[in-house]
């Protein structure tokens, strides 16, 4: 399997080189030359345990890693999860909830970042090299990435979060990790500022090469690939339970990575009837899928901070397919968007993706309704997905809602919705008494680059 940049530059790379590179040198994102069609394997795969299914899917894309080594990486990655099914599916009222929060940091990012941390360690062990990861987080990626690489040899990680714009629990999950290879940076700005700094650092090819930069954000293809697995796993479980042929998924999203993984699963032959994209008030993506116009707005702080994003990095991968895999056309689209802040692709969005917007009122109402009716707590991000997904229910087509975080990470939102102090988890409660380490920095590439340079050279 070889990988190409969405913008057409450079020679094709193999999987391991793609993972180490993170972002293509021309600023594009990596995608496989072709996606395998696995429709004829669905029956055989449907009864596999999660690690076995992950191995079968990932090996199609990572054919430069020996099967025995990949099997070890996969098994090690999912042994850290607290549920035997890794990503169990629970029937709650009219929907099926795909619980993605049973990993070390209680968020869906663990599914990919436990795998990526072990993958990095394997590849760097082969090459004898080092990696300095520069990451941006709107909440959950940071802690999941830190827990994926903390204490590992050959790897340092520099995580930027928007100062004061993540939940207190999310912040403490990051800043209470005091391992020597972890550096937490609170950026005076928004998540988009953090994300822009990552892209600017990777765009500075001399700095990137000198300091061996690596990426764990969903610009790294391995992040998307690992998330593809749970779409297959959930579809198999729900089809088995209901007898339905096709399923729908509703996905709360800000950076378009999680729903893009579902789009890849659909293109590989998984019988997905529709993907329902759900945004909060930061609705650039839902506006696009309903109007065909992708247009910047201001970032609004909400109860679902991990979705408080305007520029969705993985949207470029979707646009590449929309452009008919024409890298030159995609490059023109991205240049137009960078120049004007608005993009009107000359092709309409595909009907397989629907979209809606869940605001604060509907988020709180959904949390309250599901608690009162079913005794089930939704975190605010999941509640956005459920509230939007309820508008797309169809008889005979089960709706699977991705639960992206444990509700205990957002206790204030739960109290606001229910009037009760319900959202707790012993892992998170224990963070309250731990010491923290974080450095506040301005939203400038140069400030972060100086910290990376001083840390590596020191």
mmCIF file of C-alpha atoms in Angstrom, residues 84-332:
data_model
loop_
_atom_site.group_PDB
_atom_site.id
_atom_site.type_symbol
_atom_site.label_atom_id
_atom_site.label_comp_id
_atom_site.label_asym_id
_atom_site.label_seq_id
_atom_site.Cartn_x
_atom_site.Cartn_y
_atom_site.Cartn_z
ATOM 1 C CA UNK A 84 -13.654 -6.497 27.258
ATOM 2 C CA UNK A 85 -15.344 -5.334 24.036
ATOM 3 C CA UNK A 86 -13.042 -2.246 23.850
ATOM 4 C CA UNK A 87 -15.848 -0.200 22.196
ATOM 5 C CA UNK A 88 -19.145 -1.717 23.392
ATOM 6 C CA UNK A 89 -22.535 -0.800 21.920
ATOM 7 C CA UNK A 90 -25.451 -0.135 24.306
ATOM 8 C CA UNK A 91 -29.126 0.194 23.320
ATOM 9 C CA UNK A 92 -30.527 3.370 24.881
ATOM 10 C CA UNK A 93 -34.089 4.269 23.946
ATOM 11 C CA UNK A 94 -34.385 4.793 20.183
ATOM 12 C CA UNK A 95 -30.624 4.705 19.493
ATOM 13 C CA UNK A 96 -27.591 2.475 19.926
ATOM 14 C CA UNK A 97 -24.746 4.211 21.770
ATOM 15 C CA UNK A 98 -21.212 3.268 20.714
ATOM 16 C CA UNK A 99 -19.178 3.826 23.878
ATOM 17 C CA UNK A 100 -15.706 4.978 22.878
ATOM 18 C CA UNK A 101 -14.590 6.131 26.338
ATOM 19 C CA UNK A 102 -13.236 2.986 27.985
ATOM 20 C CA UNK A 103 -9.569 3.786 27.331
ATOM 21 C CA UNK A 104 -6.974 5.307 29.696
ATOM 22 C CA UNK A 105 -8.191 8.919 29.372
ATOM 23 C CA UNK A 106 -11.926 8.164 28.976
ATOM 24 C CA UNK A 107 -12.211 9.609 25.447
ATOM 25 C CA UNK A 108 -12.515 8.224 21.937
ATOM 26 C CA UNK A 109 -9.056 9.549 21.072
ATOM 27 C CA UNK A 110 -7.565 6.667 23.093
ATOM 28 C CA UNK A 111 -8.686 4.177 20.429
ATOM 29 C CA UNK A 112 -6.267 5.699 17.936
ATOM 30 C CA UNK A 113 -3.591 7.171 20.182
ATOM 31 C CA UNK A 114 -2.836 4.048 22.187
ATOM 32 C CA UNK A 115 -2.216 2.381 18.823
ATOM 33 C CA UNK A 116 -0.186 5.294 17.458
ATOM 34 C CA UNK A 117 2.061 5.465 20.529
ATOM 35 C CA UNK A 118 2.944 1.789 20.201
ATOM 36 C CA UNK A 119 3.366 2.175 16.439
ATOM 37 C CA UNK A 120 5.801 5.072 16.884
ATOM 38 C CA UNK A 121 7.803 3.085 19.430
ATOM 39 C CA UNK A 122 8.078 0.131 17.035
ATOM 40 C CA UNK A 123 9.139 2.195 14.005
ATOM 41 C CA UNK A 124 11.624 4.354 15.941
ATOM 42 C CA UNK A 125 13.073 1.202 17.451
ATOM 43 C CA UNK A 126 13.746 -0.035 13.915
ATOM 44 C CA UNK A 127 15.332 3.213 12.714
ATOM 45 C CA UNK A 128 17.107 4.245 15.923
ATOM 46 C CA UNK A 129 15.679 7.741 15.464
ATOM 47 C CA UNK A 130 13.928 10.198 17.769
ATOM 48 C CA UNK A 131 10.672 12.114 17.406
ATOM 49 C CA UNK A 132 9.444 15.400 18.812
ATOM 50 C CA UNK A 133 5.663 15.402 18.602
ATOM 51 C CA UNK A 134 3.948 18.771 18.274
ATOM 52 C CA UNK A 135 0.218 18.516 18.877
ATOM 53 C CA UNK A 136 -2.819 20.783 19.147
ATOM 54 C CA UNK A 137 -5.830 19.853 21.237
ATOM 55 C CA UNK A 138 -9.314 21.212 21.749
ATOM 56 C CA UNK A 139 -9.663 18.988 24.792
ATOM 57 C CA UNK A 140 -9.286 15.218 24.505
ATOM 58 C CA UNK A 141 -6.496 14.683 21.958
ATOM 59 C CA UNK A 142 -3.905 16.163 24.295
ATOM 60 C CA UNK A 143 -4.404 13.828 27.235
ATOM 61 C CA UNK A 144 -4.875 10.782 24.985
ATOM 62 C CA UNK A 145 -1.665 11.605 23.099
ATOM 63 C CA UNK A 146 0.226 12.196 26.342
ATOM 64 C CA UNK A 147 -0.934 8.876 27.779
ATOM 65 C CA UNK A 148 0.018 7.197 24.505
ATOM 66 C CA UNK A 149 3.676 8.305 24.635
ATOM 67 C CA UNK A 150 4.482 9.328 28.244
ATOM 68 C CA UNK A 151 7.723 7.821 29.481
ATOM 69 C CA UNK A 152 8.620 6.328 26.095
ATOM 70 C CA UNK A 153 12.213 6.459 24.928
ATOM 71 C CA UNK A 154 13.020 8.383 21.743
ATOM 72 C CA UNK A 155 9.814 10.475 21.957
ATOM 73 C CA UNK A 156 9.049 13.927 23.377
ATOM 74 C CA UNK A 157 5.634 15.554 23.128
ATOM 75 C CA UNK A 158 4.663 19.242 23.101
ATOM 76 C CA UNK A 159 0.909 19.677 23.504
ATOM 77 C CA UNK A 160 -0.816 23.011 22.898
ATOM 78 C CA UNK A 161 -4.292 23.678 24.260
ATOM 79 C CA UNK A 162 -6.245 26.971 24.083
ATOM 80 C CA UNK A 163 -5.748 28.663 27.456
ATOM 81 C CA UNK A 164 -8.998 28.640 29.442
ATOM 82 C CA UNK A 165 -10.982 27.015 26.619
ATOM 83 C CA UNK A 166 -10.905 23.355 27.656
ATOM 84 C CA UNK A 167 -12.823 21.871 30.575
ATOM 85 C CA UNK A 168 -11.052 21.923 33.965
ATOM 86 C CA UNK A 169 -10.904 18.118 33.976
ATOM 87 C CA UNK A 170 -9.467 18.016 30.452
ATOM 88 C CA UNK A 171 -6.789 20.508 31.499
ATOM 89 C CA UNK A 172 -5.848 18.555 34.607
ATOM 90 C CA UNK A 173 -5.652 15.306 32.641
ATOM 91 C CA UNK A 174 -2.861 16.909 30.633
ATOM 92 C CA UNK A 175 -1.078 19.102 33.135
ATOM 93 C CA UNK A 176 -0.838 16.532 35.951
ATOM 94 C CA UNK A 177 1.406 14.334 33.790
ATOM 95 C CA UNK A 178 4.900 15.274 34.920
ATOM 96 C CA UNK A 179 6.996 12.824 32.862
ATOM 97 C CA UNK A 180 10.186 14.406 31.569
ATOM 98 C CA UNK A 181 9.206 13.831 27.917
ATOM 99 C CA UNK A 182 5.906 15.757 28.251
ATOM 100 C CA UNK A 183 5.576 19.534 27.781
ATOM 101 C CA UNK A 184 2.158 21.194 28.164
ATOM 102 C CA UNK A 185 1.644 24.610 26.570
ATOM 103 C CA UNK A 186 -1.431 26.793 27.173
ATOM 104 C CA UNK A 187 -1.751 29.043 24.128
ATOM 105 C CA UNK A 188 -3.357 32.471 24.446
ATOM 106 C CA UNK A 189 -5.859 31.882 21.647
ATOM 107 C CA UNK A 190 -8.284 29.364 20.184
ATOM 108 C CA UNK A 191 -7.834 25.763 19.086
ATOM 109 C CA UNK A 192 -7.582 27.027 15.512
ATOM 110 C CA UNK A 193 -4.562 29.103 16.596
ATOM 111 C CA UNK A 194 -2.982 25.974 18.087
ATOM 112 C CA UNK A 195 -3.722 23.994 14.939
ATOM 113 C CA UNK A 196 -2.259 26.733 12.741
ATOM 114 C CA UNK A 197 0.968 26.697 14.763
ATOM 115 C CA UNK A 198 1.300 22.944 14.179
ATOM 116 C CA UNK A 199 0.838 23.423 10.428
ATOM 117 C CA UNK A 200 3.287 26.339 10.331
ATOM 118 C CA UNK A 201 5.942 24.339 12.171
ATOM 119 C CA UNK A 202 5.511 21.435 9.762
ATOM 120 C CA UNK A 203 5.593 23.889 6.857
ATOM 121 C CA UNK A 204 9.005 25.134 8.010
ATOM 122 C CA UNK A 205 10.824 22.199 6.438
ATOM 123 C CA UNK A 206 14.246 23.108 7.840
ATOM 124 C CA UNK A 207 12.927 23.269 11.407
ATOM 125 C CA UNK A 208 10.823 20.153 10.859
ATOM 126 C CA UNK A 209 13.828 18.134 9.698
ATOM 127 C CA UNK A 210 16.283 19.512 12.260
ATOM 128 C CA UNK A 211 14.014 18.712 15.183
ATOM 129 C CA UNK A 212 12.423 15.506 13.794
ATOM 130 C CA UNK A 213 8.849 16.696 14.214
ATOM 131 C CA UNK A 214 6.048 14.143 14.409
ATOM 132 C CA UNK A 215 2.262 14.471 14.437
ATOM 133 C CA UNK A 216 -0.446 12.816 16.520
ATOM 134 C CA UNK A 217 -3.317 15.042 15.479
ATOM 135 C CA UNK A 218 -5.731 13.475 13.018
ATOM 136 C CA UNK A 219 -3.642 14.870 10.178
ATOM 137 C CA UNK A 220 -1.709 11.622 10.803
ATOM 138 C CA UNK A 221 -3.313 8.882 8.701
ATOM 139 C CA UNK A 222 -2.835 6.252 11.430
ATOM 140 C CA UNK A 223 -5.298 8.188 13.618
ATOM 141 C CA UNK A 224 -8.037 7.905 11.001
ATOM 142 C CA UNK A 225 -7.168 4.291 10.192
ATOM 143 C CA UNK A 226 -7.506 3.136 13.801
ATOM 144 C CA UNK A 227 -10.909 4.831 14.048
ATOM 145 C CA UNK A 228 -12.210 3.069 10.928
ATOM 146 C CA UNK A 229 -12.201 -0.171 12.935
ATOM 147 C CA UNK A 230 -14.946 0.769 15.385
ATOM 148 C CA UNK A 231 -17.382 1.609 12.603
ATOM 149 C CA UNK A 232 -17.103 -1.977 11.390
ATOM 150 C CA UNK A 233 -17.279 -3.373 14.919
ATOM 151 C CA UNK A 234 -20.373 -1.336 15.867
ATOM 152 C CA UNK A 235 -22.168 -2.105 12.600
ATOM 153 C CA UNK A 236 -21.561 -5.833 13.116
ATOM 154 C CA UNK A 237 -22.903 -5.735 16.692
ATOM 155 C CA UNK A 238 -26.034 -3.766 15.789
ATOM 156 C CA UNK A 239 -26.810 -5.768 12.646
ATOM 157 C CA UNK A 240 -26.450 -8.927 14.724
ATOM 158 C CA UNK A 241 -28.816 -7.585 17.410
ATOM 159 C CA UNK A 242 -31.461 -6.152 15.075
ATOM 160 C CA UNK A 243 -31.241 -8.159 11.864
ATOM 161 C CA UNK A 244 -30.965 -4.910 9.906
ATOM 162 C CA UNK A 245 -28.983 -4.906 6.685
ATOM 163 C CA UNK A 246 -27.818 -1.286 6.857
ATOM 164 C CA UNK A 247 -27.107 1.116 9.714
ATOM 165 C CA UNK A 248 -26.762 4.855 10.238
ATOM 166 C CA UNK A 249 -24.182 6.653 12.361
ATOM 167 C CA UNK A 250 -24.451 10.066 13.983
ATOM 168 C CA UNK A 251 -21.096 11.636 14.774
ATOM 169 C CA UNK A 252 -20.366 14.759 16.846
ATOM 170 C CA UNK A 253 -17.449 16.412 15.105
ATOM 171 C CA UNK A 254 -15.330 19.525 14.951
ATOM 172 C CA UNK A 255 -12.215 18.542 13.008
ATOM 173 C CA UNK A 256 -13.929 16.050 10.641
ATOM 174 C CA UNK A 257 -11.564 13.228 11.597
ATOM 175 C CA UNK A 258 -14.011 10.893 13.324
ATOM 176 C CA UNK A 259 -16.702 11.142 10.665
ATOM 177 C CA UNK A 260 -14.104 10.869 7.906
ATOM 178 C CA UNK A 261 -13.148 7.479 9.356
ATOM 179 C CA UNK A 262 -16.797 6.493 8.871
ATOM 180 C CA UNK A 263 -16.655 7.797 5.302
ATOM 181 C CA UNK A 264 -13.623 5.565 4.668
ATOM 182 C CA UNK A 265 -15.492 2.561 6.132
ATOM 183 C CA UNK A 266 -18.421 3.298 3.812
ATOM 184 C CA UNK A 267 -16.100 3.524 0.796
ATOM 185 C CA UNK A 268 -14.558 0.187 1.814
ATOM 186 C CA UNK A 269 -17.953 -1.518 1.550
ATOM 187 C CA UNK A 270 -19.459 -1.341 5.041
ATOM 188 C CA UNK A 271 -23.271 -1.060 4.562
ATOM 189 C CA UNK A 272 -23.748 2.403 6.042
ATOM 190 C CA UNK A 273 -27.029 3.933 4.966
ATOM 191 C CA UNK A 274 -26.056 7.445 6.045
ATOM 192 C CA UNK A 275 -23.504 9.335 8.124
ATOM 193 C CA UNK A 276 -25.069 12.145 10.163
ATOM 194 C CA UNK A 277 -22.614 14.936 10.984
ATOM 195 C CA UNK A 278 -23.452 16.901 14.140
ATOM 196 C CA UNK A 279 -21.904 20.235 15.123
ATOM 197 C CA UNK A 280 -22.505 22.641 17.971
ATOM 198 C CA UNK A 281 -22.753 26.406 17.430
ATOM 199 C CA UNK A 282 -19.405 26.233 15.612
ATOM 200 C CA UNK A 283 -21.243 24.984 12.573
ATOM 201 C CA UNK A 284 -18.960 25.519 9.572
ATOM 202 C CA UNK A 285 -19.277 21.826 8.661
ATOM 203 C CA UNK A 286 -23.047 21.472 9.059
ATOM 204 C CA UNK A 287 -23.524 24.690 7.082
ATOM 205 C CA UNK A 288 -21.414 23.270 4.271
ATOM 206 C CA UNK A 289 -23.345 20.018 4.016
ATOM 207 C CA UNK A 290 -26.644 21.906 3.991
ATOM 208 C CA UNK A 291 -25.663 24.787 1.673
ATOM 209 C CA UNK A 292 -22.586 23.659 -0.284
ATOM 210 C CA UNK A 293 -20.632 26.660 1.068
ATOM 211 C CA UNK A 294 -17.674 26.214 3.444
ATOM 212 C CA UNK A 295 -17.251 29.603 5.117
ATOM 213 C CA UNK A 296 -15.304 30.688 8.199
ATOM 214 C CA UNK A 297 -16.974 32.181 11.257
ATOM 215 C CA UNK A 298 -15.789 33.168 14.720
ATOM 216 C CA UNK A 299 -15.124 30.438 17.288
ATOM 217 C CA UNK A 300 -17.824 30.402 19.987
ATOM 218 C CA UNK A 301 -17.073 28.782 23.389
ATOM 219 C CA UNK A 302 -19.669 26.080 24.170
ATOM 220 C CA UNK A 303 -20.444 23.232 26.569
ATOM 221 C CA UNK A 304 -18.792 20.862 24.072
ATOM 222 C CA UNK A 305 -15.319 22.467 23.831
ATOM 223 C CA UNK A 306 -13.673 19.703 21.810
ATOM 224 C CA UNK A 307 -15.910 20.783 18.916
ATOM 225 C CA UNK A 308 -15.176 24.510 19.208
ATOM 226 C CA UNK A 309 -13.346 24.585 15.884
ATOM 227 C CA UNK A 310 -13.766 26.453 12.611
ATOM 228 C CA UNK A 311 -11.064 25.095 10.271
ATOM 229 C CA UNK A 312 -11.481 21.300 10.144
ATOM 230 C CA UNK A 313 -8.144 19.746 9.148
ATOM 231 C CA UNK A 314 -9.526 16.446 7.860
ATOM 232 C CA UNK A 315 -12.027 18.181 5.611
ATOM 233 C CA UNK A 316 -9.229 18.358 3.028
ATOM 234 C CA UNK A 317 -9.240 14.566 2.772
ATOM 235 C CA UNK A 318 -12.975 14.597 2.050
ATOM 236 C CA UNK A 319 -12.524 17.397 -0.506
ATOM 237 C CA UNK A 320 -9.870 15.322 -2.284
ATOM 238 C CA UNK A 321 -12.453 12.626 -2.956
ATOM 239 C CA UNK A 322 -15.075 15.252 -3.835
ATOM 240 C CA UNK A 323 -12.631 16.632 -6.416
ATOM 241 C CA UNK A 324 -12.408 13.196 -8.037
ATOM 242 C CA UNK A 325 -8.934 12.597 -6.524
ATOM 243 C CA UNK A 326 -7.671 15.524 -8.628
ATOM 244 C CA UNK A 327 -4.823 16.952 -6.540
ATOM 245 C CA UNK A 328 -4.488 20.063 -8.720
ATOM 246 C CA UNK A 329 -8.156 20.936 -8.273
ATOM 247 C CA UNK A 330 -7.975 20.278 -4.538
ATOM 248 C CA UNK A 331 -4.921 22.535 -4.273
ATOM 249 C CA UNK A 332 -6.795 25.353 -6.005
#
